[in-house]
Amino acid sequence: MEMSVKFNSWFKTRVTFLEGVLKAFLTEYYIEQPIL
């Protein structure tokens, strides 16, 4: 049980980190695409 709790918090931080990277990448991409 304790293991799954640790995994859940690790997973949440990973997902949050990936979301931040993805949003930054998309923002950069759209800034360089004035057509869209």
PDB file of C-alpha atoms in Angstrom, residues 18-31:
ATOM      1  CA  LEU A  18       5.570  16.605 -18.765  1.00  0.00           C
ATOM      2  CA  GLU A  19       2.517  18.860 -19.037  1.00  0.00           C
ATOM      3  CA  GLY A  20       4.699  21.900 -18.379  1.00  0.00           C
ATOM      4  CA  VAL A  21       7.217  20.821 -21.023  1.00  0.00           C
ATOM      5  CA  LEU A  22       4.467  20.089 -23.534  1.00  0.00           C
ATOM      6  CA  LYS A  23       2.785  23.450 -22.955  1.00  0.00           C
ATOM      7  CA  ALA A  24       6.098  25.296 -23.304  1.00  0.00           C
ATOM      8  CA  PHE A  25       6.854  23.404 -26.527  1.00  0.00           C
ATOM      9  CA  LEU A  26       3.415  24.135 -27.988  1.00  0.00           C
ATOM     10  CA  THR A  27       3.688  27.812 -27.028  1.00  0.00           C
ATOM     11  CA  GLU A  28       7.076  28.089 -28.740  1.00  0.00           C
ATOM     12  CA  TYR A  29       5.723  26.268 -31.790  1.00  0.00           C
ATOM     13  CA  TYR A  30       2.656  28.500 -32.143  1.00  0.00           C
ATOM     14  CA  ILE A  31       4.699  31.672 -31.614  1.00  0.00           C
TER      15      ILE A  31
END
